[in-house]
């Protein structure tokens, strides 16, 4: 009889995992065939749960309910419903998921707002829990698109009933109402929601796991309001256990992922673990990319024989991204970066374009004054919703390159195709990391522990490298210029040269003081060119550097700023007989 029971248990296990369900195998996350899986994912922040910093409303409306109030104030209840319908319909589509797969992502983390699946407790009658189909339909569609691309979808309850933390923007916490931790009804609703989700998706192998509560940050007994000094975390552990139990009543296939207090990182009191198919998530922002920065999680992995996963990270420079992902992948840790879409974003894979009319709304919401008409406001908001479509966002190739190719190699590649003779915009320097594609003295934010925020791109526009970029009004530009140039910094450009020979290079620049530069190509250094002051940062002039030797085919051209203090628009490579363009 014992042998029969063991055989039956083995068959059940094979049936559960054999179709590809991700699950824990000791300290690893593996698929149904036992293959080690490193999750490379993106969090769809802003789609189901808006956060003010992504919409530039943070100074006056950070949680989603406040953002919605601002919108309703200018376009009314019906207009607000129409805006949110368009915003959600455009925010994530099959085209988005297809793009993520092409770029190299194998998973998606879905930050869910509970109120798309079930109403707030104050709207329920007689304590009954009811359901809303909208959230489930959005999840179904996303899962279908993930399945088509063989990508895992990880469900993340980002905004729990009542709100799970004092950092209100993250979970849409309304301080005038009972939080998750202050309301038994909210906790029961959360448990019921996870049981409903598990029942619906228990048979889907492309659901990668259930991240059951995002970034709890609450003081139960400690003095730190975000729970960073909690030693026991009793209410958090009790809720995690209860949710896991509810899930297991209907779903024994999927991995349960838990997060500690203090934005996911304080696991005091959470152990011992209570389920055989679990993983620990941690979040990593604005700190050093050293093994010491993740050592506590590595220790948990070993001590409790459980996989660990970097469930959220981002909002830093490309150099930081490359270093962070190199660190975790070399330690067999998967990851999910953040976010997918944000207005005027340089530190993400896409950026949503802001229109001037939206600035009018932002100014009114912030400062008051003349209220925009409903017609003006609705037109502006619906245009912004349209800008969230994948075909309308700006894709950021430098960020994608840092997250995937640069983790594997220090080789550089052309940002875009450059052909000589021809013009090369200064901001189109090579893809690659600091010291290889460019050299800039400020290229990363490491110093959060000193409360000093160091910008890498001081212009905060176009690219997410250390190179400082500003908008450019010079007629010959592509709209951007390299600025804040310091002594010894440099840019490299990969170009295809049609004919070997000596070229004249027209340098388009502006400055308030004298600068100097030279070019290095194929081991040869040009003469140093002095750039006289042009009379102002917006006064542009062209000066010729003569006799630059280039070979036929691919050339790596390094532009070295021997003496900085000027702005650079472009370099135009001309054969010996041609003059620089007058633009």
Coordinates of C-alpha atoms in Angstrom, one line a residue:
X1 CA 0.0 0.0 0.0
X2 CA 2.8 2.4 0.8
X3 CA 4.4 1.9 -2.6
X4 CA 1.0 2.5 -4.3
X5 CA 0.6 5.8 -2.4
X6 CA 4.1 6.9 -3.3
X7 CA 3.4 6.1 -6.9
X8 CA 0.2 8.0 -6.9
X9 CA 1.9 11.0 -5.3
X10 CA 4.6 10.9 -8.0
X11 CA 1.9 10.7 -10.8
X12 CA 0.1 13.7 -9.3
X13 CA 3.4 15.6 -9.2
X14 CA 4.1 14.8 -12.8
X15 CA 0.6 15.7 -13.8
X16 CA 1.0 19.1 -12.1
X17 CA 4.4 20.0 -13.3
X18 CA 4.7 18.1 -16.5
X19 CA 2.8 20.6 -18.6
X20 CA 5.3 23.4 -17.8
X21 CA 4.2 24.9 -14.5
X22 CA 7.0 26.9 -13.0
X23 CA 7.7 25.6 -9.5
X24 CA 10.3 25.4 -6.8
X25 CA 13.0 22.8 -7.0
X26 CA 15.1 23.4 -3.9
X27 CA 16.7 26.8 -4.4
X28 CA 15.8 27.0 -8.1
X29 CA 12.8 28.0 -10.1
X30 CA 12.3 25.3 -12.8
X31 CA 9.7 24.5 -15.5
X32 CA 7.8 21.3 -15.9
X33 CA 10.8 19.6 -17.4
X34 CA 13.0 20.5 -14.6
X35 CA 14.9 23.1 -16.6
X36 CA 16.3 26.1 -14.5
X37 CA 14.5 29.2 -15.5
X38 CA 15.8 32.7 -15.1
X39 CA 12.9 35.0 -15.3
X40 CA 13.6 38.2 -17.3
X41 CA 10.5 40.2 -16.9
X42 CA 8.9 43.7 -17.0
X43 CA 6.3 45.0 -14.6
X44 CA 3.3 46.7 -16.3
X45 CA 3.3 49.5 -13.8
X46 CA 0.7 52.2 -14.4
X47 CA -1.8 50.1 -16.4
X48 CA -4.2 48.8 -13.7
X49 CA -2.7 50.9 -10.9
X50 CA -1.8 54.5 -11.7
X51 CA 0.9 56.2 -9.7
X52 CA 1.3 60.0 -9.7
X53 CA 5.0 60.0 -10.6
X54 CA 4.3 58.2 -13.9
X55 CA 1.7 60.8 -14.8
X56 CA 3.6 63.9 -13.4
X57 CA 0.8 64.5 -10.9
X58 CA 2.8 63.4 -7.9
X59 CA 3.1 66.9 -6.3
X60 CA -0.6 67.2 -5.9
X61 CA -2.2 63.7 -6.6
X62 CA -0.1 60.6 -6.0
X63 CA -2.5 57.7 -5.3
X64 CA -4.9 56.8 -8.1
X65 CA -8.1 57.8 -6.4
X66 CA -6.7 61.4 -6.1
X67 CA -5.7 61.4 -9.8
X68 CA -9.2 60.2 -10.7
X69 CA -10.7 63.0 -8.6
X70 CA -8.6 65.6 -10.5
X71 CA -9.7 64.2 -13.8
X72 CA -13.4 64.1 -12.8
X73 CA -13.2 67.7 -11.7
X74 CA -12.4 68.8 -15.2
X75 CA -14.4 66.4 -17.4
X76 CA -17.1 65.0 -15.2
X77 CA -18.0 61.4 -14.3
X78 CA -19.0 60.2 -17.7
X79 CA -15.9 61.8 -19.4
X80 CA -13.7 60.2 -16.7
X81 CA -15.2 56.8 -17.5
X82 CA -14.5 57.3 -21.2
X83 CA -10.9 58.4 -20.5
X84 CA -10.2 55.4 -18.3
X85 CA -11.7 53.0 -20.8
X86 CA -9.4 54.4 -23.5
X87 CA -6.4 54.5 -21.1
X88 CA -6.8 50.9 -20.2
X89 CA -7.6 49.7 -23.7
X90 CA -4.4 51.5 -25.1
X91 CA -2.1 50.8 -22.2
X92 CA -1.3 47.2 -22.9
X93 CA -2.3 45.4 -26.1
X94 CA -1.1 42.3 -28.0
X95 CA 1.4 44.5 -29.8
X96 CA 3.0 45.5 -26.4
X97 CA 3.5 41.9 -25.4
X98 CA 4.8 40.9 -28.9
X99 CA 7.3 43.7 -28.6
X100 CA 8.5 42.6 -25.1
X101 CA 9.0 39.1 -26.4
X102 CA 11.1 40.4 -29.4
X103 CA 13.2 42.5 -27.1
X104 CA 14.1 39.5 -25.0
X105 CA 11.7 39.4 -22.1
X106 CA 10.3 36.0 -21.1
X107 CA 7.9 37.1 -18.5
X108 CA 5.5 39.8 -17.4
X109 CA 4.6 40.9 -13.9
X110 CA 1.0 42.3 -13.8
X111 CA 0.4 44.9 -11.0
X112 CA -3.3 44.4 -10.3
X113 CA -5.7 46.8 -8.6
X114 CA -8.3 44.8 -6.6
X115 CA -11.1 47.2 -7.6
X116 CA -11.0 45.9 -11.1
X117 CA -12.0 42.5 -9.8
X118 CA -14.2 43.2 -6.8
X119 CA -15.8 46.4 -5.3
X120 CA -14.5 48.2 -2.2
X121 CA -16.1 46.9 1.0
X122 CA -18.2 50.0 1.4
X123 CA -20.0 49.2 -1.8
X124 CA -20.8 45.6 -0.8
X125 CA -24.2 44.8 0.8
X126 CA -24.6 42.7 3.9
X127 CA -20.9 41.8 3.9
X128 CA -21.3 39.8 0.7
X129 CA -18.3 39.6 -1.7
X130 CA -19.2 40.2 -5.3
X131 CA -17.1 40.2 -8.5
X132 CA -16.4 42.5 -11.4
X133 CA -15.6 41.0 -14.8
X134 CA -13.4 43.8 -16.1
X135 CA -10.2 42.8 -14.2
X136 CA -10.6 39.1 -15.1
X137 CA -11.1 40.0 -18.7
X138 CA -8.0 42.2 -18.8
X139 CA -6.0 39.4 -17.2
X140 CA -7.5 36.8 -19.6
X141 CA -6.5 38.9 -22.6
X142 CA -3.0 39.5 -21.3
X143 CA -2.5 35.8 -20.5
X144 CA -3.6 34.9 -24.0
X145 CA -1.0 37.3 -25.5
X146 CA 1.6 35.8 -23.2
X147 CA 0.8 32.3 -24.2
X148 CA 1.1 33.2 -27.8
X149 CA 4.7 34.4 -27.1
X150 CA 5.5 31.6 -24.6
X151 CA 6.0 34.1 -21.8
X152 CA 5.1 33.6 -18.2
X153 CA 2.6 35.9 -16.5
X154 CA 3.1 36.6 -12.8
X155 CA 0.0 38.0 -11.0
X156 CA 0.9 40.7 -8.5
X157 CA -1.7 42.2 -6.2
X158 CA -0.3 45.7 -6.2
X159 CA -3.3 47.5 -4.7
X160 CA -4.9 45.3 -2.0
X161 CA -8.3 46.0 -0.5
X162 CA -7.9 49.1 1.7
X163 CA -4.3 49.5 0.8
X164 CA -1.3 47.6 2.3
X165 CA 1.1 50.4 3.1
X166 CA 1.7 54.0 4.3
X167 CA 3.4 54.7 1.0
X168 CA 0.0 55.5 -0.4
X169 CA 0.7 55.9 -4.1
X170 CA 1.9 52.3 -4.5
X171 CA -1.4 50.7 -3.3
X172 CA -3.9 53.6 -3.9
X173 CA -4.3 53.8 -0.1
X174 CA -7.0 56.3 1.1
X175 CA -6.1 57.4 4.6
X176 CA -9.7 58.4 5.4
X177 CA -10.8 54.7 5.1
X178 CA -9.7 51.5 6.9
X179 CA -6.5 50.0 5.5
X180 CA -5.9 46.4 4.8
X181 CA -4.5 45.9 8.3
X182 CA -7.3 47.8 10.0
X183 CA -10.2 45.9 8.5
X184 CA -11.0 42.2 8.8
X185 CA -13.5 42.7 5.9
X186 CA -10.7 43.9 3.6
X187 CA -8.5 40.9 4.6
X188 CA -11.4 38.5 3.9
X189 CA -11.9 40.2 0.5
X190 CA -8.2 39.8 -0.3
X191 CA -8.3 36.1 0.6
X192 CA -11.4 35.5 -1.4
X193 CA -9.9 37.4 -4.4
X194 CA -6.8 35.2 -4.5
X195 CA -8.9 32.0 -4.2
X196 CA -11.0 33.3 -7.1
X197 CA -7.9 34.0 -9.2
X198 CA -6.4 30.7 -8.4
X199 CA -9.5 28.8 -9.3
X200 CA -9.7 30.6 -12.6
X201 CA -6.1 30.1 -13.6
X202 CA -5.1 26.9 -11.9
X203 CA -4.7 25.0 -15.2
X204 CA -2.7 27.6 -17.1
X205 CA 1.0 26.7 -17.4
X206 CA 1.8 30.2 -18.5
X207 CA 0.8 31.7 -15.2
X208 CA 4.3 31.8 -13.6
X209 CA 3.2 32.4 -10.0
X210 CA 1.1 34.4 -7.6
X211 CA 2.9 37.4 -6.1
X212 CA 0.3 37.7 -3.4
X213 CA 1.0 41.2 -1.9
X214 CA 3.2 43.9 -3.3
X215 CA 5.5 45.9 -1.1
X216 CA 3.7 45.9 2.2
X217 CA 5.0 48.9 4.2
X218 CA 3.2 49.2 7.6
X219 CA 4.2 49.6 11.2
X220 CA 2.5 46.9 13.3
X221 CA 4.6 47.4 16.5
X222 CA 7.6 49.4 15.4
X223 CA 8.2 53.2 15.1
X224 CA 9.1 53.2 11.4
X225 CA 5.8 53.9 9.5
X226 CA 6.9 51.7 6.6
X227 CA 7.7 48.7 8.7
X228 CA 11.4 48.7 8.3
X229 CA 12.1 48.2 12.0
X230 CA 9.5 45.4 12.5
X231 CA 10.9 42.3 14.2
X232 CA 7.9 40.0 14.2
X233 CA 5.6 41.1 11.3
X234 CA 2.8 38.9 12.8
X235 CA -0.2 40.3 10.9
X236 CA 1.7 40.1 7.6
X237 CA 2.7 36.5 8.2
X238 CA -0.8 35.5 9.3
X239 CA -2.4 37.0 6.1
X240 CA 0.2 35.4 3.8
X241 CA -0.5 32.0 5.4
X242 CA -4.2 32.4 5.1
X243 CA -4.0 33.4 1.5
X244 CA -1.7 30.5 0.6
X245 CA -4.2 28.1 2.3
X246 CA -7.1 29.5 0.3
X247 CA -5.1 29.2 -2.9
X248 CA -4.1 25.6 -2.2
X249 CA -7.8 24.7 -1.7
X250 CA -8.3 25.1 -5.4
X251 CA -4.8 25.2 -7.0
X252 CA -1.8 23.0 -6.2
X253 CA 0.0 23.8 -9.4
X254 CA 1.3 27.4 -9.1
X255 CA 4.2 28.9 -7.2
X256 CA 3.3 31.3 -4.3
X257 CA 5.6 34.3 -4.1
X258 CA 5.8 36.3 -0.9
X259 CA 7.3 39.7 0.0
X260 CA 8.5 41.0 3.3
X261 CA 7.5 44.3 5.0
X262 CA 9.4 47.6 4.3
X263 CA 8.6 47.5 0.5
X264 CA 9.2 43.8 0.3
X265 CA 12.5 43.5 2.0
X266 CA 11.9 43.0 5.8
X267 CA 11.4 39.2 6.4
X268 CA 11.8 39.3 10.2
X269 CA 9.2 37.0 11.7
X270 CA 8.1 35.6 8.4
X271 CA 9.9 32.3 8.7
X272 CA 9.6 29.3 8.8
X273 CA 7.9 28.8 5.4
X274 CA 4.6 27.0 5.3
X275 CA 4.4 25.7 1.7
X276 CA 6.5 23.5 -0.5
X277 CA 6.1 25.5 -3.7
X278 CA 7.2 29.0 -2.7
X279 CA 9.6 31.7 -3.7
X280 CA 10.8 34.9 -1.9
X281 CA 10.7 38.2 -3.7
X282 CA 12.8 41.2 -2.9
X283 CA 13.0 44.7 -4.5
X284 CA 16.1 46.6 -5.2
X285 CA 16.4 50.4 -5.9
X286 CA 19.1 53.0 -5.6
X287 CA 21.8 51.0 -3.9
X288 CA 25.2 49.5 -4.8
X289 CA 25.3 46.6 -7.2
X290 CA 27.6 44.5 -5.0
X291 CA 27.1 41.0 -3.7
X292 CA 26.7 42.5 -0.2
X293 CA 23.6 44.4 -1.4
X294 CA 21.8 41.0 -1.9
X295 CA 23.6 38.9 0.6
X296 CA 20.7 38.7 3.1
X297 CA 18.5 37.3 0.4
X298 CA 21.2 34.8 -0.7
X299 CA 21.4 33.7 2.9
X300 CA 17.7 33.2 3.1
X301 CA 17.8 31.1 -0.1
X302 CA 20.4 28.8 1.5
X303 CA 19.0 28.7 5.0
X304 CA 15.4 28.0 4.0
X305 CA 16.2 26.1 0.7
X306 CA 13.9 28.4 -1.3
X307 CA 14.3 30.3 -4.6
X308 CA 14.6 34.1 -4.6
X309 CA 13.4 36.5 -7.2
X310 CA 14.1 40.2 -7.8
X311 CA 10.5 41.1 -8.3
X312 CA 11.0 44.8 -8.9
X313 CA 13.8 47.1 -9.8
X314 CA 14.6 50.0 -12.2
X315 CA 14.5 53.8 -12.2
X316 CA 18.2 54.3 -12.6
X317 CA 20.8 54.6 -15.3
X318 CA 21.7 52.1 -18.0
X319 CA 25.0 51.4 -16.3
X320 CA 23.1 50.6 -13.0
X321 CA 20.7 48.4 -15.0
X322 CA 23.6 46.4 -16.6
X323 CA 25.4 46.0 -13.3
X324 CA 22.3 45.0 -11.4
X325 CA 21.2 42.4 -13.9
X326 CA 24.7 41.0 -14.2
X327 CA 24.8 40.7 -10.4
X328 CA 21.5 38.8 -10.0
X329 CA 21.8 36.6 -13.1
X330 CA 25.3 35.5 -12.1
X331 CA 23.7 34.4 -8.8
X332 CA 20.9 32.5 -10.6
X333 CA 18.2 35.1 -9.7
X334 CA 15.5 36.2 -12.1
X335 CA 14.1 39.7 -12.3
X336 CA 11.2 42.0 -13.3
X337 CA 12.0 45.6 -14.1
X338 CA 9.8 48.6 -13.7
X339 CA 7.8 50.1 -15.4
X340 CA 6.5 49.6 -19.0
X341 CA 5.2 53.1 -19.8
X342 CA 5.7 56.5 -18.2
X343 CA 5.3 60.1 -19.4
X344 CA 8.6 61.5 -20.5
X345 CA 10.6 58.5 -19.4
X346 CA 14.3 57.9 -20.1
X347 CA 14.8 55.0 -17.6
X348 CA 12.3 52.6 -19.2
X349 CA 11.8 50.6 -22.4
X350 CA 9.3 53.1 -23.7
X351 CA 8.3 56.7 -23.1
X352 CA 4.9 58.3 -23.5
X353 CA 4.9 61.7 -25.2
X354 CA 3.4 64.6 -23.3
X355 CA 1.4 67.2 -25.2
X356 CA 1.3 70.9 -24.3
X357 CA -2.4 70.7 -23.5
X358 CA -1.7 68.2 -20.8
X359 CA 0.8 70.7 -19.3
X360 CA -2.1 73.2 -19.1
X361 CA -4.1 70.6 -17.0
X362 CA -1.1 69.9 -14.8
X363 CA -0.7 73.6 -14.1
X364 CA -4.3 74.0 -13.2
X365 CA -4.4 71.0 -11.0
X366 CA -1.3 72.2 -9.2
X367 CA -1.8 76.0 -9.0
X368 CA -5.5 76.6 -9.6
X369 CA -6.5 79.6 -11.6
X370 CA -8.6 79.6 -14.7
X371 CA -10.3 76.2 -15.1
X372 CA -9.9 74.6 -18.5
X373 CA -13.2 74.0 -20.3
X374 CA -14.5 70.4 -20.3
X375 CA -14.1 70.2 -24.0
X376 CA -10.4 71.3 -23.9
X377 CA -9.7 69.0 -20.9
X378 CA -11.3 65.9 -22.4
X379 CA -9.6 66.4 -25.8
X380 CA -6.2 66.7 -24.0
X381 CA -6.8 63.6 -21.8
X382 CA -8.1 61.5 -24.7
X383 CA -5.0 62.5 -26.8
X384 CA -2.8 61.4 -23.9
X385 CA -4.7 58.1 -23.7
X386 CA -4.0 57.7 -27.4
X387 CA -0.3 58.3 -26.8
X388 CA -0.2 55.2 -24.6
X389 CA -0.7 53.0 -27.7
X390 CA 2.5 51.0 -28.5
X391 CA 2.6 52.6 -32.0
X392 CA 2.7 56.0 -30.4
X393 CA 5.3 55.6 -27.6
X394 CA 9.0 56.2 -28.1
X395 CA 10.9 52.9 -27.8
X396 CA 14.2 53.3 -25.9
X397 CA 16.8 51.1 -27.6
X398 CA 19.6 52.1 -25.2
X399 CA 17.6 50.8 -22.2
X400 CA 16.8 47.5 -23.9
X401 CA 20.4 47.1 -25.0
X402 CA 21.6 47.7 -21.4
X403 CA 19.2 45.1 -20.0
X404 CA 20.1 42.3 -22.4
X405 CA 23.1 42.7 -24.7
X406 CA 25.3 44.6 -22.4
X407 CA 24.8 42.0 -19.6
X408 CA 26.6 39.6 -21.9
X409 CA 29.3 41.7 -23.5
X410 CA 31.2 45.0 -23.3
X411 CA 31.2 45.2 -27.1
X412 CA 29.7 48.4 -28.6
X413 CA 27.4 48.7 -31.5
X414 CA 26.1 51.6 -33.6
X415 CA 23.1 53.4 -32.2
X416 CA 21.9 53.8 -35.7
X417 CA 23.4 53.4 -39.2
X418 CA 26.0 56.0 -39.9
X419 CA 27.5 56.4 -43.4
X420 CA 30.6 58.6 -44.2
X421 CA 30.6 61.0 -45.9
X422 CA 27.7 62.2 -43.8
X423 CA 26.5 63.8 -40.7
X424 CA 26.4 62.1 -37.2
X425 CA 24.4 63.6 -34.4
X426 CA 26.4 63.8 -31.2
X427 CA 23.6 62.1 -29.3
X428 CA 23.8 59.1 -31.6
X429 CA 26.9 57.8 -30.0
X430 CA 27.3 54.0 -29.7
X431 CA 25.2 51.6 -27.7
X432 CA 27.3 50.3 -24.8
X433 CA 28.3 51.1 -21.3
X434 CA 30.5 53.8 -19.7
X435 CA 34.1 53.4 -20.6
X436 CA 33.3 51.5 -23.8
X437 CA 30.7 53.5 -25.8
X438 CA 31.3 56.8 -24.0
X439 CA 33.1 58.2 -20.9
X440 CA 31.2 60.5 -18.6
X441 CA 32.1 61.3 -15.0
X442 CA 28.5 61.1 -13.7
X443 CA 26.9 58.0 -15.0
X444 CA 25.0 56.3 -12.1
X445 CA 23.1 57.0 -8.9
X446 CA 24.8 55.1 -6.2
X447 CA 24.6 57.5 -3.3
X448 CA 21.1 57.1 -1.8
X449 CA 22.6 56.2 1.6
X450 CA 24.0 59.8 1.8
X451 CA 20.7 61.3 0.8
X452 CA 22.4 62.6 -2.3
X453 CA 20.7 62.0 -5.6
X454 CA 23.2 62.1 -8.5
X455 CA 21.7 62.5 -11.9
X456 CA 23.4 60.6 -14.7
X457 CA 21.9 62.4 -17.7
X458 CA 21.6 65.9 -16.3
X459 CA 19.2 66.9 -19.1
X460 CA 17.0 63.9 -18.3
X461 CA 16.0 63.5 -21.9
X462 CA 16.4 61.2 -24.9
X463 CA 18.9 58.6 -23.5
X464 CA 19.5 56.9 -20.2
X465 CA 23.3 56.7 -20.2
X466 CA 25.7 59.0 -18.4
X467 CA 26.0 61.4 -21.3
X468 CA 24.3 64.7 -20.5
X469 CA 21.7 65.6 -23.2
X470 CA 19.5 68.7 -23.6
X471 CA 17.0 69.8 -26.2
X472 CA 18.6 71.7 -29.0
X473 CA 17.1 74.6 -31.0
X474 CA 19.9 74.8 -33.6
X475 CA 18.5 74.3 -37.1
X476 CA 20.9 71.5 -38.0
X477 CA 20.1 69.4 -35.0
X478 CA 17.9 66.4 -34.6
X479 CA 16.4 68.1 -31.6
X480 CA 19.1 67.3 -29.0
X481 CA 22.6 68.2 -28.1
X482 CA 25.3 66.8 -25.8
X483 CA 25.9 69.3 -22.9
X484 CA 27.7 69.7 -19.6
X485 CA 30.9 68.3 -21.3
X486 CA 33.8 67.9 -18.9
X487 CA 37.5 67.6 -19.5
X488 CA 38.5 64.1 -20.6
X489 CA 35.1 62.8 -21.4
X490 CA 34.5 61.2 -24.8
X491 CA 32.0 59.7 -27.2
X492 CA 32.4 56.8 -29.7
X493 CA 30.6 56.5 -33.0
X494 CA 30.6 53.4 -35.2
X495 CA 30.3 54.3 -38.9
X496 CA 30.6 52.8 -42.3
X497 CA 33.1 54.6 -44.5
X498 CA 32.6 54.3 -48.3
X499 CA 36.1 55.3 -49.4
X500 CA 39.4 55.3 -47.5
X501 CA 41.1 58.6 -47.2
X502 CA 41.5 61.9 -45.4
X503 CA 38.3 63.6 -44.3
X504 CA 37.5 67.1 -43.1
X505 CA 35.1 67.0 -40.1
X506 CA 32.8 69.9 -39.5
X507 CA 32.1 70.3 -35.8
X508 CA 28.9 72.1 -34.8
X509 CA 29.1 73.6 -31.3
X510 CA 28.2 76.4 -29.0
X511 CA 30.1 77.7 -25.9
X512 CA 30.7 80.5 -23.6
X513 CA 34.4 79.6 -23.2
X514 CA 37.1 77.9 -25.2
X515 CA 37.1 74.1 -25.6
X516 CA 39.3 71.5 -27.3
X517 CA 38.7 68.1 -28.9
X518 CA 40.4 65.6 -31.1
X519 CA 39.4 62.3 -32.8
X520 CA 40.9 58.9 -32.5
X521 CA 40.3 56.4 -35.3
X522 CA 42.0 53.1 -36.0
X523 CA 44.8 53.8 -33.5
X524 CA 45.5 57.2 -35.0
X525 CA 45.0 60.5 -33.2
X526 CA 44.0 63.7 -35.1
X527 CA 45.4 67.0 -34.3
X528 CA 43.8 68.9 -31.4
X529 CA 41.1 71.4 -32.5
X530 CA 40.6 74.5 -30.4
X531 CA 36.9 75.6 -30.2
X532 CA 36.8 79.4 -29.7
X533 CA 33.9 80.7 -27.6
X534 CA 30.9 81.4 -29.7
X535 CA 29.4 84.1 -27.5
X536 CA 26.8 82.0 -25.7
X537 CA 25.3 78.5 -25.3
X538 CA 22.6 79.2 -27.9
X539 CA 25.0 80.7 -30.4
X540 CA 26.1 77.9 -32.8
X541 CA 29.2 77.9 -35.0
X542 CA 30.9 75.4 -37.3
X543 CA 34.6 74.7 -37.3
X544 CA 36.6 72.3 -39.4
X545 CA 39.0 69.6 -38.2
X546 CA 41.1 68.6 -41.2
X547 CA 42.9 65.5 -42.2
X548 CA 41.1 62.8 -40.3
X549 CA 42.2 59.4 -41.7
X550 CA 39.4 56.8 -42.1
X551 CA 39.6 53.3 -43.7
X552 CA 37.0 51.7 -45.9
X553 CA 34.3 49.8 -44.0
X554 CA 33.6 49.9 -40.3
X555 CA 35.4 52.6 -38.2
X556 CA 35.2 53.2 -34.5
X557 CA 35.6 57.0 -34.1
X558 CA 36.3 58.3 -30.6
X559 CA 35.6 62.0 -30.1
X560 CA 37.7 63.1 -27.1
X561 CA 36.9 66.3 -25.2
X562 CA 40.3 67.4 -24.1
X563 CA 38.8 70.6 -22.7
X564 CA 35.1 70.7 -22.0
X565 CA 32.6 73.5 -21.3
X566 CA 30.9 73.5 -24.7
X567 CA 27.8 72.0 -26.3
X568 CA 28.0 69.6 -29.2
X569 CA 25.4 69.3 -31.9
X570 CA 26.9 67.1 -34.7
X571 CA 30.0 66.0 -36.6
X572 CA 29.8 66.1 -40.4
X573 CA 32.4 64.1 -42.3
X574 CA 33.3 65.6 -45.7
X575 CA 35.7 64.5 -48.3
X576 CA 38.5 67.0 -49.0
X577 CA 36.6 68.9 -51.7
X578 CA 33.3 69.5 -49.9
X579 CA 32.3 72.3 -47.5
X580 CA 30.3 71.9 -44.4
X581 CA 26.5 72.4 -44.6
X582 CA 25.4 75.9 -43.6
X583 CA 22.7 74.7 -41.3

